[in-house]
Each structure stands twice: as C-alpha cells, then as structure tokens.
GROMACS .gro file of C-alpha atoms in nm:
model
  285
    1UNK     CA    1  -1.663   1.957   0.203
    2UNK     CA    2  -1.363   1.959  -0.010
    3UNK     CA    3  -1.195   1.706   0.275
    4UNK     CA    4  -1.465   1.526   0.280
    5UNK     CA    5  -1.522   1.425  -0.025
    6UNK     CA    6  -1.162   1.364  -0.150
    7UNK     CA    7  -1.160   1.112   0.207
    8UNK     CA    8  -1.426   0.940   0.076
    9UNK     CA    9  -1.338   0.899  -0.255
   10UNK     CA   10  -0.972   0.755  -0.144
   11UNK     CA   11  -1.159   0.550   0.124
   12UNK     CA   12  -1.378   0.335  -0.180
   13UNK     CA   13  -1.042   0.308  -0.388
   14UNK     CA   14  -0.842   0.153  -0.103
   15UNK     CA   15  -1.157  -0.031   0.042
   16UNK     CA   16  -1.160  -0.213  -0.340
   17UNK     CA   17  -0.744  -0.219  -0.313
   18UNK     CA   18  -0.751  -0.383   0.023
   19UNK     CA   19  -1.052  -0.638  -0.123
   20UNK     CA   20  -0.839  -0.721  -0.425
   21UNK     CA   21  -0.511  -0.822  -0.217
   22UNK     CA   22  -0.736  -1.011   0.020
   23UNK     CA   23  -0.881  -1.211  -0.251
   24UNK     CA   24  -0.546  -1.230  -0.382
   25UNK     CA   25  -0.383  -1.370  -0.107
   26UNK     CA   26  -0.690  -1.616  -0.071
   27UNK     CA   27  -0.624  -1.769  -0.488
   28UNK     CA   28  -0.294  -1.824  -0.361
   29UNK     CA   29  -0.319  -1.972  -0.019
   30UNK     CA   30  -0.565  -2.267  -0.196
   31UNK     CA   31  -0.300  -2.286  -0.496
   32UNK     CA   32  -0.036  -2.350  -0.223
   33UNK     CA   33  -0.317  -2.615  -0.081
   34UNK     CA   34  -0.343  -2.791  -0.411
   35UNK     CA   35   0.046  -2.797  -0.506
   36UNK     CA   36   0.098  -2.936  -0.138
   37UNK     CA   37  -0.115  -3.253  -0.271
   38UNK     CA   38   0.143  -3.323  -0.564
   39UNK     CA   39   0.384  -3.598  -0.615
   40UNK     CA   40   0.634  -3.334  -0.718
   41UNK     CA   41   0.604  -3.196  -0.427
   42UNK     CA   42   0.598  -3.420  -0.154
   43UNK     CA   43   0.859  -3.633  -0.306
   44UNK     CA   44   1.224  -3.519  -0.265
   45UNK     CA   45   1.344  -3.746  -0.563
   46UNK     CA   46   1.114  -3.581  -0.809
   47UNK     CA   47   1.297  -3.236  -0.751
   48UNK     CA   48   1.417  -3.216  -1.088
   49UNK     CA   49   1.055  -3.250  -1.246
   50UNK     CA   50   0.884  -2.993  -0.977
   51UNK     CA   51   1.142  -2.782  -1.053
   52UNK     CA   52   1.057  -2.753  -1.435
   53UNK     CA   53   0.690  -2.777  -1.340
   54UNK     CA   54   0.722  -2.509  -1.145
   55UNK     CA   55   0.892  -2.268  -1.406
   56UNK     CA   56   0.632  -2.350  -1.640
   57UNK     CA   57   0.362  -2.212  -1.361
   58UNK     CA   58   0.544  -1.931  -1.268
   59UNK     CA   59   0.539  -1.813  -1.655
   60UNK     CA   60   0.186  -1.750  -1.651
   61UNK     CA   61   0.190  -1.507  -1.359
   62UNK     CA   62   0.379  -1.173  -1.407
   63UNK     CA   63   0.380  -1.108  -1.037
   64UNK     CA   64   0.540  -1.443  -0.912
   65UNK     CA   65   0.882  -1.392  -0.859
   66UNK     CA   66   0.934  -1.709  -0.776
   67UNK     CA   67   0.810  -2.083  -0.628
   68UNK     CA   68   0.928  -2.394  -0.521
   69UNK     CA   69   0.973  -2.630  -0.202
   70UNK     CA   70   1.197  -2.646   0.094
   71UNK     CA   71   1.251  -2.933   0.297
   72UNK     CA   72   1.190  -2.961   0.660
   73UNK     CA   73   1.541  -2.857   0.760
   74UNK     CA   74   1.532  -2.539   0.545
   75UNK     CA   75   1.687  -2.644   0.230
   76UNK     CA   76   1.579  -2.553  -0.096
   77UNK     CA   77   1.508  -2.840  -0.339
   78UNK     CA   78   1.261  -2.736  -0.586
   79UNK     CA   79   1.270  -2.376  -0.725
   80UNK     CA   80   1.111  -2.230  -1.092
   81UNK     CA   81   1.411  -1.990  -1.091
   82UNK     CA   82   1.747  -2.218  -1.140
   83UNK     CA   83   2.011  -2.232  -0.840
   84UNK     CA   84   2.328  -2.320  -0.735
   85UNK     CA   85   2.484  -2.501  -0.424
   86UNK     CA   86   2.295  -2.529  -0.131
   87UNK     CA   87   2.045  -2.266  -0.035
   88UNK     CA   88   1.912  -2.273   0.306
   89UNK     CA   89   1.610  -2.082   0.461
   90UNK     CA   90   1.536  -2.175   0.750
   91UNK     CA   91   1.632  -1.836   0.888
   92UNK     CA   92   1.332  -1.683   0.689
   93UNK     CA   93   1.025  -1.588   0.968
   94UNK     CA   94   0.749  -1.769   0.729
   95UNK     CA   95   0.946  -2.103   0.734
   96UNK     CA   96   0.933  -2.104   1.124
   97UNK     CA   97   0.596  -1.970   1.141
   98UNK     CA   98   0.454  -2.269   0.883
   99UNK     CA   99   0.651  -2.518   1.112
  100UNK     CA  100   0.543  -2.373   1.415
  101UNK     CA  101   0.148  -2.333   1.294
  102UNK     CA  102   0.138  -2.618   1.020
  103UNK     CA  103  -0.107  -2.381   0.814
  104UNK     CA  104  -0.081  -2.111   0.583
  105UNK     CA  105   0.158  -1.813   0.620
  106UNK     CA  106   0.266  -1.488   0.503
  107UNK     CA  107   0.643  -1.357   0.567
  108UNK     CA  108   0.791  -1.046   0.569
  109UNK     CA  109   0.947  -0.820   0.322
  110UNK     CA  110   1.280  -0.985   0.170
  111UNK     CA  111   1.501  -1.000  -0.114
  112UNK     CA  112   1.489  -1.341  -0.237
  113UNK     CA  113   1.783  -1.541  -0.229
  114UNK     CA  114   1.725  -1.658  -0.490
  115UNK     CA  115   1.480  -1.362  -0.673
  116UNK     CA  116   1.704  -1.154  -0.602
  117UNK     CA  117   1.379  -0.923  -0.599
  118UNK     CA  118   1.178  -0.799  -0.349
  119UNK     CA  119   0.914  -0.970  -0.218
  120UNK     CA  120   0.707  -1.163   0.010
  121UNK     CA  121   0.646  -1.511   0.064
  122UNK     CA  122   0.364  -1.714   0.094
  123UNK     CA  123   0.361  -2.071   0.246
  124UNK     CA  124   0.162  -2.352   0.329
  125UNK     CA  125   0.297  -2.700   0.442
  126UNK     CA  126   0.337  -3.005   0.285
  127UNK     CA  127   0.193  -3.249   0.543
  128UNK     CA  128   0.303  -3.596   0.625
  129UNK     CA  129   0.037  -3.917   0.704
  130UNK     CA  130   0.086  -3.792   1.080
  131UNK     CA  131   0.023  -3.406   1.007
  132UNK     CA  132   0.408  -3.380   1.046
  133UNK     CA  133   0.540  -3.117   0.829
  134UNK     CA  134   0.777  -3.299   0.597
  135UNK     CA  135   0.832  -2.961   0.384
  136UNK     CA  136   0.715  -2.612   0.285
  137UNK     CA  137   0.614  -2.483  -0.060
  138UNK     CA  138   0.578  -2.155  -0.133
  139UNK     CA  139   0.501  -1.869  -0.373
  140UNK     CA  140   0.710  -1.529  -0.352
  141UNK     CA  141   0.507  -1.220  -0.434
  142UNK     CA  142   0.722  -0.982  -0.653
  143UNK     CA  143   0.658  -0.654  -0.479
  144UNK     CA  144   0.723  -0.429  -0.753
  145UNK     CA  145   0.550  -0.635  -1.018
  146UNK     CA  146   0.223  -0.614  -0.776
  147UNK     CA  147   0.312  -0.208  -0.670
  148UNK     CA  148   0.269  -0.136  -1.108
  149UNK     CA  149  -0.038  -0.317  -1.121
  150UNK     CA  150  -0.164  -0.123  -0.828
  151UNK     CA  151  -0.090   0.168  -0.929
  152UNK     CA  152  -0.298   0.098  -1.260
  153UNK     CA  153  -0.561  -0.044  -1.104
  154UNK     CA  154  -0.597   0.303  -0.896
  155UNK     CA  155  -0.685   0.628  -1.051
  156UNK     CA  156  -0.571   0.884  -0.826
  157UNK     CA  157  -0.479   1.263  -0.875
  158UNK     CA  158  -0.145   1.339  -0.949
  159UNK     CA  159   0.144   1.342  -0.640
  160UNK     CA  160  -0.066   1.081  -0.441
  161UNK     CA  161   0.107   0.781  -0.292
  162UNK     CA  162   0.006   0.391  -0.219
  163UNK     CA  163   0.159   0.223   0.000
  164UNK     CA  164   0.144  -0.128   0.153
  165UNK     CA  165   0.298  -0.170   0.514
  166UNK     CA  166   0.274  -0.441   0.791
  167UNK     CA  167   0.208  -0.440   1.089
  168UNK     CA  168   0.560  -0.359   1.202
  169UNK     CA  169   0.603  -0.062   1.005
  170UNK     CA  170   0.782  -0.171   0.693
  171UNK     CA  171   0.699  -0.060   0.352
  172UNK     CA  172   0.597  -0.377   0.127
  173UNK     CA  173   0.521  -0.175  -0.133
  174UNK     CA  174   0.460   0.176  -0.247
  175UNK     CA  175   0.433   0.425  -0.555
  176UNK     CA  176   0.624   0.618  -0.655
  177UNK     CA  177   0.976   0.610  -0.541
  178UNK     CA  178   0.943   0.231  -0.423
  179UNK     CA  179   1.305   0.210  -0.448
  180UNK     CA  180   1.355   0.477  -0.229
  181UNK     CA  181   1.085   0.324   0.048
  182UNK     CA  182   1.001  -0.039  -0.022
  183UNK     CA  183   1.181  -0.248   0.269
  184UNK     CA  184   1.245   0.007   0.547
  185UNK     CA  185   1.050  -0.011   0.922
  186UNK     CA  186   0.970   0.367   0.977
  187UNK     CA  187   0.741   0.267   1.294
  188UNK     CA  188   0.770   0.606   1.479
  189UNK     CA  189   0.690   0.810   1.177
  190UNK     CA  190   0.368   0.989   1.256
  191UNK     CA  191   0.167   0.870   1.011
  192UNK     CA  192   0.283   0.522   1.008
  193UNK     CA  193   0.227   0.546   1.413
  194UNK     CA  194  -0.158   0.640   1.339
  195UNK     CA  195  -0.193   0.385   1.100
  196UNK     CA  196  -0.107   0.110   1.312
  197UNK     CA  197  -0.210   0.270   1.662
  198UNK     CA  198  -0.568   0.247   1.473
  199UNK     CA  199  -0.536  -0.152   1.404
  200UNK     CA  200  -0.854  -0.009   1.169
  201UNK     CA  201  -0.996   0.136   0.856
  202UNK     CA  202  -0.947   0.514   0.888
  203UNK     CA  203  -0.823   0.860   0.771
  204UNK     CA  204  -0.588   1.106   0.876
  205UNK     CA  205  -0.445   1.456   0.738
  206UNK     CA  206  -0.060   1.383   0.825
  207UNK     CA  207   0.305   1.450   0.661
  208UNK     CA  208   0.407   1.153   0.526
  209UNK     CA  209   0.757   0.996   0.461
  210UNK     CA  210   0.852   1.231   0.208
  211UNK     CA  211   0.756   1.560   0.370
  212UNK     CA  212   0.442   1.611   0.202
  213UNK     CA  213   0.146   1.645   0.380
  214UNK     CA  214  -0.179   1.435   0.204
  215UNK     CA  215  -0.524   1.336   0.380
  216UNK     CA  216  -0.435   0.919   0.396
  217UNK     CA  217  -0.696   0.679   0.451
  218UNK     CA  218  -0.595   0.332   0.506
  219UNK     CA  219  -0.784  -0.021   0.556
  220UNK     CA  220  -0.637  -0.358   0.708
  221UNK     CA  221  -0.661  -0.655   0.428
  222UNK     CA  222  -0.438  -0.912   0.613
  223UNK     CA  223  -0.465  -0.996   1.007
  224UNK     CA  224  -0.348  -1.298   1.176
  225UNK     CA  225  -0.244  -1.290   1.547
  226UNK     CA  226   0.098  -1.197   1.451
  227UNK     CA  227   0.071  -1.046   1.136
  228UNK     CA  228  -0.098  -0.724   0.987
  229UNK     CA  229  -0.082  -0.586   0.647
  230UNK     CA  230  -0.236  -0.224   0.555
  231UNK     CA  231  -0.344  -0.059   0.236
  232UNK     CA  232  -0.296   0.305   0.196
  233UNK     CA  233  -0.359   0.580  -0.060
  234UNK     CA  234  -0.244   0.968   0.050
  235UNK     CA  235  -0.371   1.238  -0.176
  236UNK     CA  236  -0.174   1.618  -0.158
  237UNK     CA  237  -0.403   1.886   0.075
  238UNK     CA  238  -0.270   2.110  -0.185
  239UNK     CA  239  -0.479   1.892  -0.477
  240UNK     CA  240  -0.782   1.828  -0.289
  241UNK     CA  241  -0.829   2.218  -0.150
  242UNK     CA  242  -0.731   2.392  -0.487
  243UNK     CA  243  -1.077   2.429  -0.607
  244UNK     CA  244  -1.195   2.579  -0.271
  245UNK     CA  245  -0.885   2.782  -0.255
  246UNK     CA  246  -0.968   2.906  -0.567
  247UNK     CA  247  -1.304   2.984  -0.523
  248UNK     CA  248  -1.161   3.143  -0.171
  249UNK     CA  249  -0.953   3.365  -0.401
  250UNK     CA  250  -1.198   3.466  -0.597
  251UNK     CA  251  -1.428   3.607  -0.342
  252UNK     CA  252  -1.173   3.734  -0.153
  253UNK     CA  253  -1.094   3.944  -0.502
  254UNK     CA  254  -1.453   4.055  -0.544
  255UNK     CA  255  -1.509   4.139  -0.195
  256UNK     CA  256  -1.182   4.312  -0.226
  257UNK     CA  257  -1.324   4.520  -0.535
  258UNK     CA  258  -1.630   4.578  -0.385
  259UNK     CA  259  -1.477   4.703  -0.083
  260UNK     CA  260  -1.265   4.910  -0.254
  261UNK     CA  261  -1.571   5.025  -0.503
  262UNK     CA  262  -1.754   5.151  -0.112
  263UNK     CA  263  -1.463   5.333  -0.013
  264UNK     CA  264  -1.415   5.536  -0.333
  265UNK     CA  265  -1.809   5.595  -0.328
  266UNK     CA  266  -1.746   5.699   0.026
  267UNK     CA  267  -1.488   5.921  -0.029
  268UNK     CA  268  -1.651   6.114  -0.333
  269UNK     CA  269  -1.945   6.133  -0.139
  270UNK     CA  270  -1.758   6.309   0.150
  271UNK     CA  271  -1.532   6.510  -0.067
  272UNK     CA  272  -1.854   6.661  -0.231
  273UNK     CA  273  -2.016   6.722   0.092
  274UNK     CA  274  -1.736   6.970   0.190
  275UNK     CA  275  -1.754   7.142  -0.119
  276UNK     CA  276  -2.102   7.213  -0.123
  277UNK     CA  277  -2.083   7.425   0.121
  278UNK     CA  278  -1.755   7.604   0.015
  279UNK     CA  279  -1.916   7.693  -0.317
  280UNK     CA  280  -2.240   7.813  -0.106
  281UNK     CA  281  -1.995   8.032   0.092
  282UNK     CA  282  -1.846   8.174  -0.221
  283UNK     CA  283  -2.182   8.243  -0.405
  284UNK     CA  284  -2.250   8.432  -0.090
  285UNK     CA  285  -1.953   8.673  -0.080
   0.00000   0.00000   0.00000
C-alpha cells in the first residue's frame, strides 16, 4: 500500500512535469514560427540589428541560453550572445534534421559553442518564396537553468531524483548531481533500459545511476519518429517503506513482548505444577 501510493503520487507529479515541458516546447516552437516571419531574420544584411534584437529577447527568459540564426550552409550570423570569427554548425543533428524535414526540431544534448552551457536546441526554418530553407533560427534551452526550476516546481521527499533523458539514453537534465550526469548515454543501465524498452508512461522499483535503489515512474512528453524525450522522478524504497517498516517494528516488538509475557506465564505455571506436588509429598512424610 505503501508502494502504491508513493507510485502514484510520483506518477501525478511527473504526469504535470511531462505536461509543463510539452507545453513548453509548444510556446517555443510558435515563437520560433513568428521570429521566422521577421525581416531580421530572413535578411542576412540586417544581422547586426537581429543580433541586438535578439539579446534584448533573450533577457526576459532566464532559461534561454541563447538564440539567433544560421544560414543555410551552417554559419552563424545572428546570435543574442556576442561571437567571434566564424562559427559553423552545420555538424549539429537539429540543423540537418530542420533541412532535411523543413519543420520544427529538437536536437540533442550539447554544449553550445557559443553558450558554452549545456543545452538543447530548438529550431524551426526560415522558409524561402519556394519553401526552400534559406536559414535556421533557433532557441537553446539552458539545461540547468530549466533542471532548478524543475526541481522547484516538484515537491518530492528528500534523496529523490528527476531526470530528463532521450530517447537514446542521455541525461538532458537531472537533480541533484547534474554535473555529475547531465550529458552522458547510459543506454544499458537497467533502469534507463526499462524506461525506454517501455516507449510508455510507467513505473519500476530499480537501482538507478547512482546505486540507489528508488520506485521511478516516468512519462514520454516529446515523440517524433526519431526523437523521444522522458520525464522521470525516483523516490528512495528506504523513504517510501519507513512508515510500514516502522509500524513492522513495532509489532514485531509487541508480539515479541507478548510472546515473551506467554512463555514466562508458561513457565511459572509449570514450575508451580511440580511443586505442588513436592510440598504434598512433604506434608505427607
């Protein structure tokens, strides 16, 4: 009962998690739509100005880490965080995927180039007359920024974990120790294996990454044909059975003590039995 209702409890929290990174990635995918329509943006002379525009919109969101355009052959020209030289993407799997799809994306976990940070992109294309893609602008999610606001928006006892993963087994996010976790594939890790052998919502009592062992319930938020992204929250088996354990205790102790209370009954009982009769014997003689 104990199980159950600590799974059910983490399943609502990462249900509402998983519901507020969908609808997160959704605000952004139509603010990508609406900066693909601007003059800035489509036109590679007005770098300079998108550039400052694009600092000035990145201010206002904590967990940007950064946004800007890149041309059609993978070079950066517009960028809210200054640069220097030539920086050139077109290495990154969301600026192939954007090309290849001409629709919205979502890439990998990185370190920006730029950033320096870690993070994931989103992209949508900037579309020519023809449909052609003539660039790619973009909006980097700065993982740790998004991992602290998940971890206040959850309220969970105290040695559980969250954790964001995609569908390839590498840790977007998670808290605590994200700088131990965030950015490695750990595919063939047991619980990581159920999680994405599921392809599902669902729960599982497993040892995770760290060697502790935690009931984990997890929920897709993200699916594309080639992409899946998965919200989980682990809470210790130690946390969730303490109150049964100690209300095992605790009977265990009484039943203890009342066994022990039938034995000593027992015995005086006996013990008087035999000398009943001795004293009978003694009367006698």
């Amino acid at each position: 009962e104990a199980a159950e209702h600590a799974r059910e409890n983490a399943l609502w929290l990462t249900r509402l998690l998983a519901l507020e990174q969908k609808s997160l990635i959704e605000v952004i995918r139509q603010q990508l739509q609406n900066l693909a329509q601007l003059s800035i943006v489509q036109h590679p002379e007005q770098a300079a100005l998108c550039s400052r525009t694009f600092a000035a919109l990145r201010k206002q969101t904590a967990h940007y880490a950064n946004m800007g355009v890149i041309d059609a052959h993978g070079a950066l020209r517009c960028s809210a965080l200054p640069f220097a030289g030539r920086v050139n993407l077109s290495h990154r799997d969301y600026f192939r995927e954007v090309l290849r799809t001409r629709a919205f994306a979502v890439g990998g976990y990185q370190i920006g180039i730029v950033s320096g940070k870690g993070s994931v992109n989103l992209v949508a294309p900037v579309l020519d007359t023809s449909g052609k893609p003539q660039a790619v602008v973009f909006i980097a999610l700065d993982l740790g920024a998004m991992a602290d606001r998940l971890i206040e928006a959850a309220s969970l006892p105290e040695g559980s974990t969250l954790t964001i993963l995609d569908g390839h087994g590498t840790i977007l996010m998670r808290q605590p120790d994200a700088e131990q976790w965030v950015g490695k594939s750990l595919p063939d890790v047991p619980l990581i294996r159920t999680i994405l052998s599921h392809n599902k919502e669902g729960s599982t009592e497993e040892t995770g990454v760290d060697g502790v062992k935690r009931l984990y319930v997890f929920k897709p938020f993200y699916s594309t044909a080639l992409k899946q992204v998965y919200v989980s929250a682990g809470i210790p088996t130690a946390i969730i059975y303490a109150d049964a354990n100690a209300l095992l205790f605790r009977a265990l102790l009484l039943m203890a003590l009342v066994t022990a209370g039938v034995i000593a009954i027992t015995w005086i009982g006996g013990d008087m039995l035999v000398l009943r009769p001795a004293k009978a014997l003694m009367l006698a003689a």
